[in-house]
C-alpha cells in the first residue's frame, strides 16, 4: 500500500482486513447501499487481488498508462470468476469503492508517511467508531498472513487451494 511510503509495515492484506472490518460494523442501509453484505465482503476481499499478478501502480498514475484499467478489469474478472463470483454490478462496485476510500482516508491519517490525511472524495461516515484511526501497524507479516487465510476460509469455504 501507498507504494511503500508508510510509517511501518502496512500491506494490501491489512488494508483488506480493515475494509472487511468496516463492512462488518457498518449499517449499509444508513448509506443507501442495497447489496448483500456477505457478497460485499467477498468482493472487497478480492478487490485488490489483481495486484498479485500485476504491479501495484499508484492510483494517480493509472490514467496515464494506456490500457491499464482494461488490464486490471480483465484480471479482476478472471479472479472473480475463479472464486465463483459474477463480475461485479455497478452498485457492488460503488459499495466496494466507498469502503476502499474510507480505508484510504484512515490510512492517510495513520500509516502513510508524512501525509496530512484527507477524504479523497470519500463520503466520510459520521460514526466515530467506524472511522476510528487505524492502529499504527508494525504487525508482523506472519500475523497478517494468518489473519488473511482465516478470512479467506471464512468468506470462501468451498474454494480449493
mmCIF file of C-alpha atoms in Angstrom:
data_model
loop_
_atom_site.group_PDB
_atom_site.id
_atom_site.type_symbol
_atom_site.label_atom_id
_atom_site.label_comp_id
_atom_site.label_asym_id
_atom_site.label_seq_id
_atom_site.Cartn_x
_atom_site.Cartn_y
_atom_site.Cartn_z
ATOM 1 C CA UNK A 1 0.000 0.000 0.000
ATOM 2 C CA UNK A 2 0.980 3.603 -0.534
ATOM 3 C CA UNK A 3 3.808 2.490 -2.844
ATOM 4 C CA UNK A 4 5.713 1.595 0.371
ATOM 5 C CA UNK A 5 5.575 5.162 1.747
ATOM 6 C CA UNK A 6 4.266 4.072 5.129
ATOM 7 C CA UNK A 7 5.434 4.551 8.699
ATOM 8 C CA UNK A 8 5.977 0.814 9.084
ATOM 9 C CA UNK A 9 4.826 -2.444 7.578
ATOM 10 C CA UNK A 10 1.382 -1.964 6.057
ATOM 11 C CA UNK A 11 0.271 -4.361 3.372
ATOM 12 C CA UNK A 12 -2.591 -4.706 0.956
ATOM 13 C CA UNK A 13 -3.635 -7.581 3.204
ATOM 14 C CA UNK A 14 -4.007 -5.263 6.197
ATOM 15 C CA UNK A 15 -5.968 -2.836 4.016
ATOM 16 C CA UNK A 16 -8.260 -5.701 3.019
ATOM 17 C CA UNK A 17 -8.793 -6.860 6.601
ATOM 18 C CA UNK A 18 -9.541 -3.305 7.751
ATOM 19 C CA UNK A 19 -12.075 -2.885 4.926
ATOM 20 C CA UNK A 20 -13.866 -6.085 5.880
ATOM 21 C CA UNK A 21 -13.951 -4.919 9.496
ATOM 22 C CA UNK A 22 -15.526 -1.638 8.339
ATOM 23 C CA UNK A 23 -18.135 -3.542 6.332
ATOM 24 C CA UNK A 24 -18.916 -5.675 9.397
ATOM 25 C CA UNK A 25 -19.670 -2.663 11.613
ATOM 26 C CA UNK A 26 -21.474 -0.502 9.051
ATOM 27 C CA UNK A 27 -25.236 -0.325 8.638
ATOM 28 C CA UNK A 28 -25.393 -0.402 4.832
ATOM 29 C CA UNK A 29 -28.968 0.909 4.783
ATOM 30 C CA UNK A 30 -27.809 4.081 6.563
ATOM 31 C CA UNK A 31 -25.699 4.833 3.461
ATOM 32 C CA UNK A 32 -28.386 3.673 0.976
ATOM 33 C CA UNK A 33 -26.328 0.657 -0.030
ATOM 34 C CA UNK A 34 -28.568 -2.153 -1.192
ATOM 35 C CA UNK A 35 -26.199 -5.090 -1.666
ATOM 36 C CA UNK A 36 -25.784 -8.397 0.124
ATOM 37 C CA UNK A 37 -23.283 -7.846 2.961
ATOM 38 C CA UNK A 38 -21.706 -11.309 2.627
ATOM 39 C CA UNK A 39 -21.209 -10.784 -1.085
ATOM 40 C CA UNK A 40 -19.779 -7.305 -0.415
ATOM 41 C CA UNK A 41 -17.232 -8.856 1.970
ATOM 42 C CA UNK A 42 -16.208 -11.330 -0.738
ATOM 43 C CA UNK A 43 -15.814 -8.646 -3.394
ATOM 44 C CA UNK A 44 -13.891 -6.412 -1.000
ATOM 45 C CA UNK A 45 -11.590 -9.285 -0.086
ATOM 46 C CA UNK A 46 -10.734 -9.735 -3.776
ATOM 47 C CA UNK A 47 -10.869 -6.098 -4.946
ATOM 48 C CA UNK A 48 -7.068 -5.706 -4.970
ATOM 49 C CA UNK A 49 -6.290 -9.341 -5.824
ATOM 50 C CA UNK A 50 -5.147 -8.408 -9.327
ATOM 51 C CA UNK A 51 -2.090 -6.845 -7.640
ATOM 52 C CA UNK A 52 -0.860 -10.407 -7.036
ATOM 53 C CA UNK A 53 -0.402 -10.668 -10.812
ATOM 54 C CA UNK A 54 0.129 -7.050 -11.834
ATOM 55 C CA UNK A 55 2.427 -4.487 -10.250
ATOM 56 C CA UNK A 56 0.932 -2.028 -7.793
ATOM 57 C CA UNK A 57 0.608 1.237 -9.675
ATOM 58 C CA UNK A 58 -0.239 4.325 -7.597
ATOM 59 C CA UNK A 59 -3.775 5.443 -8.436
ATOM 60 C CA UNK A 60 -2.799 8.926 -9.691
ATOM 61 C CA UNK A 61 -0.626 7.326 -12.400
ATOM 62 C CA UNK A 62 -3.149 4.795 -13.721
ATOM 63 C CA UNK A 63 -4.965 7.161 -16.143
ATOM 64 C CA UNK A 64 -1.654 7.838 -17.906
ATOM 65 C CA UNK A 65 -0.845 4.195 -18.612
ATOM 66 C CA UNK A 66 -2.586 3.219 -21.826
ATOM 67 C CA UNK A 67 -4.722 0.108 -21.321
ATOM 68 C CA UNK A 68 -4.045 -0.188 -17.583
ATOM 69 C CA UNK A 69 -7.681 -0.078 -16.429
ATOM 70 C CA UNK A 70 -8.654 -2.652 -19.057
ATOM 71 C CA UNK A 71 -5.847 -4.965 -17.910
ATOM 72 C CA UNK A 72 -6.878 -4.540 -14.270
ATOM 73 C CA UNK A 73 -10.540 -5.189 -15.121
ATOM 74 C CA UNK A 74 -9.773 -8.320 -17.152
ATOM 75 C CA UNK A 75 -7.550 -9.695 -14.407
ATOM 76 C CA UNK A 76 -10.143 -8.932 -11.727
ATOM 77 C CA UNK A 77 -12.868 -10.559 -13.824
ATOM 78 C CA UNK A 78 -10.774 -13.747 -14.096
ATOM 79 C CA UNK A 79 -10.198 -13.786 -10.335
ATOM 80 C CA UNK A 80 -13.893 -13.213 -9.540
ATOM 81 C CA UNK A 81 -14.851 -15.991 -11.953
ATOM 82 C CA UNK A 82 -12.319 -18.379 -10.411
ATOM 83 C CA UNK A 83 -13.899 -17.883 -6.996
ATOM 84 C CA UNK A 84 -17.455 -18.223 -8.284
ATOM 85 C CA UNK A 85 -18.424 -14.551 -8.206
ATOM 86 C CA UNK A 86 -20.180 -12.947 -11.151
ATOM 87 C CA UNK A 87 -18.458 -9.860 -12.448
ATOM 88 C CA UNK A 88 -19.464 -7.014 -10.199
ATOM 89 C CA UNK A 89 -22.529 -4.858 -10.758
ATOM 90 C CA UNK A 90 -22.252 -1.068 -10.730
ATOM 91 C CA UNK A 91 -23.939 -0.969 -7.325
ATOM 92 C CA UNK A 92 -21.491 -3.510 -5.868
ATOM 93 C CA UNK A 93 -18.543 -1.731 -7.495
ATOM 94 C CA UNK A 94 -19.669 1.559 -5.931
ATOM 95 C CA UNK A 95 -20.018 -0.050 -2.496
ATOM 96 C CA UNK A 96 -16.527 -1.592 -2.712
ATOM 97 C CA UNK A 97 -15.096 1.764 -3.836
ATOM 98 C CA UNK A 98 -16.786 3.559 -0.954
ATOM 99 C CA UNK A 99 -15.201 1.224 1.604
ATOM 100 C CA UNK A 100 -11.887 1.390 -0.255
ATOM 101 C CA UNK A 101 -11.948 5.201 0.015
ATOM 102 C CA UNK A 102 -12.866 5.049 3.696
ATOM 103 C CA UNK A 103 -9.832 2.835 4.257
ATOM 104 C CA UNK A 104 -7.677 5.176 2.177
ATOM 105 C CA UNK A 105 -8.829 8.098 4.297
ATOM 106 C CA UNK A 106 -7.941 6.317 7.532
ATOM 107 C CA UNK A 107 -4.611 5.129 6.137
ATOM 108 C CA UNK A 108 -3.718 8.660 5.042
ATOM 109 C CA UNK A 109 -4.073 9.922 8.579
ATOM 110 C CA UNK A 110 -2.371 6.990 10.269
ATOM 111 C CA UNK A 111 0.044 4.855 8.274
ATOM 112 C CA UNK A 112 1.015 6.962 5.264
ATOM 113 C CA UNK A 113 4.441 8.541 5.623
ATOM 114 C CA UNK A 114 4.190 12.276 6.397
ATOM 115 C CA UNK A 115 0.688 12.530 4.978
ATOM 116 C CA UNK A 116 -1.714 15.046 6.445
ATOM 117 C CA UNK A 117 -4.797 12.951 5.676
ATOM 118 C CA UNK A 118 -7.778 13.799 3.530
ATOM 119 C CA UNK A 119 -11.068 12.440 2.333
ATOM 120 C CA UNK A 120 -10.022 11.555 -1.237
ATOM 121 C CA UNK A 121 -13.544 12.158 -2.475
ATOM 122 C CA UNK A 122 -14.995 9.764 0.074
ATOM 123 C CA UNK A 123 -18.252 10.490 1.831
ATOM 124 C CA UNK A 124 -16.879 10.022 5.314
ATOM 125 C CA UNK A 125 -19.277 8.451 7.824
ATOM 126 C CA UNK A 126 -20.055 10.423 10.958
ATOM 127 C CA UNK A 127 -19.794 7.396 13.234
ATOM 128 C CA UNK A 128 -16.502 7.783 15.089
ATOM 129 C CA UNK A 129 -16.398 4.087 15.940
ATOM 130 C CA UNK A 130 -16.380 3.257 12.240
ATOM 131 C CA UNK A 131 -13.840 5.925 11.314
ATOM 132 C CA UNK A 132 -11.503 5.458 14.282
ATOM 133 C CA UNK A 133 -7.909 5.779 13.100
ATOM 134 C CA UNK A 134 -6.124 2.552 12.306
ATOM 135 C CA UNK A 135 -3.709 1.329 14.896
ATOM 136 C CA UNK A 136 -0.109 2.079 13.983
ATOM 137 C CA UNK A 137 0.815 -1.041 12.144
ATOM 138 C CA UNK A 138 4.048 -2.717 12.990
ATOM 139 C CA UNK A 139 2.328 -6.063 12.785
ATOM 140 C CA UNK A 140 4.483 -8.949 11.685
ATOM 141 C CA UNK A 141 3.859 -10.355 8.213
ATOM 142 C CA UNK A 142 3.059 -13.827 9.592
ATOM 143 C CA UNK A 143 0.240 -12.405 11.750
ATOM 144 C CA UNK A 144 -1.305 -10.604 8.772
ATOM 145 C CA UNK A 145 -0.906 -13.693 6.592
ATOM 146 C CA UNK A 146 -2.621 -15.938 9.163
ATOM 147 C CA UNK A 147 -5.481 -13.422 9.510
ATOM 148 C CA UNK A 148 -5.909 -13.282 5.736
ATOM 149 C CA UNK A 149 -6.007 -17.067 5.454
ATOM 150 C CA UNK A 150 -8.671 -17.257 8.193
ATOM 151 C CA UNK A 151 -10.721 -14.532 6.497
ATOM 152 C CA UNK A 152 -10.390 -16.256 3.117
ATOM 153 C CA UNK A 153 -11.528 -19.627 4.504
ATOM 154 C CA UNK A 154 -14.458 -17.925 6.213
ATOM 155 C CA UNK A 155 -15.519 -15.977 3.105
ATOM 156 C CA UNK A 156 -14.858 -18.752 0.560
ATOM 157 C CA UNK A 157 -15.448 -22.049 2.420
ATOM 158 C CA UNK A 158 -15.828 -24.065 -0.795
ATOM 159 C CA UNK A 159 -12.697 -22.717 -2.509
ATOM 160 C CA UNK A 160 -9.964 -25.135 -3.397
ATOM 161 C CA UNK A 161 -6.336 -24.176 -2.932
#
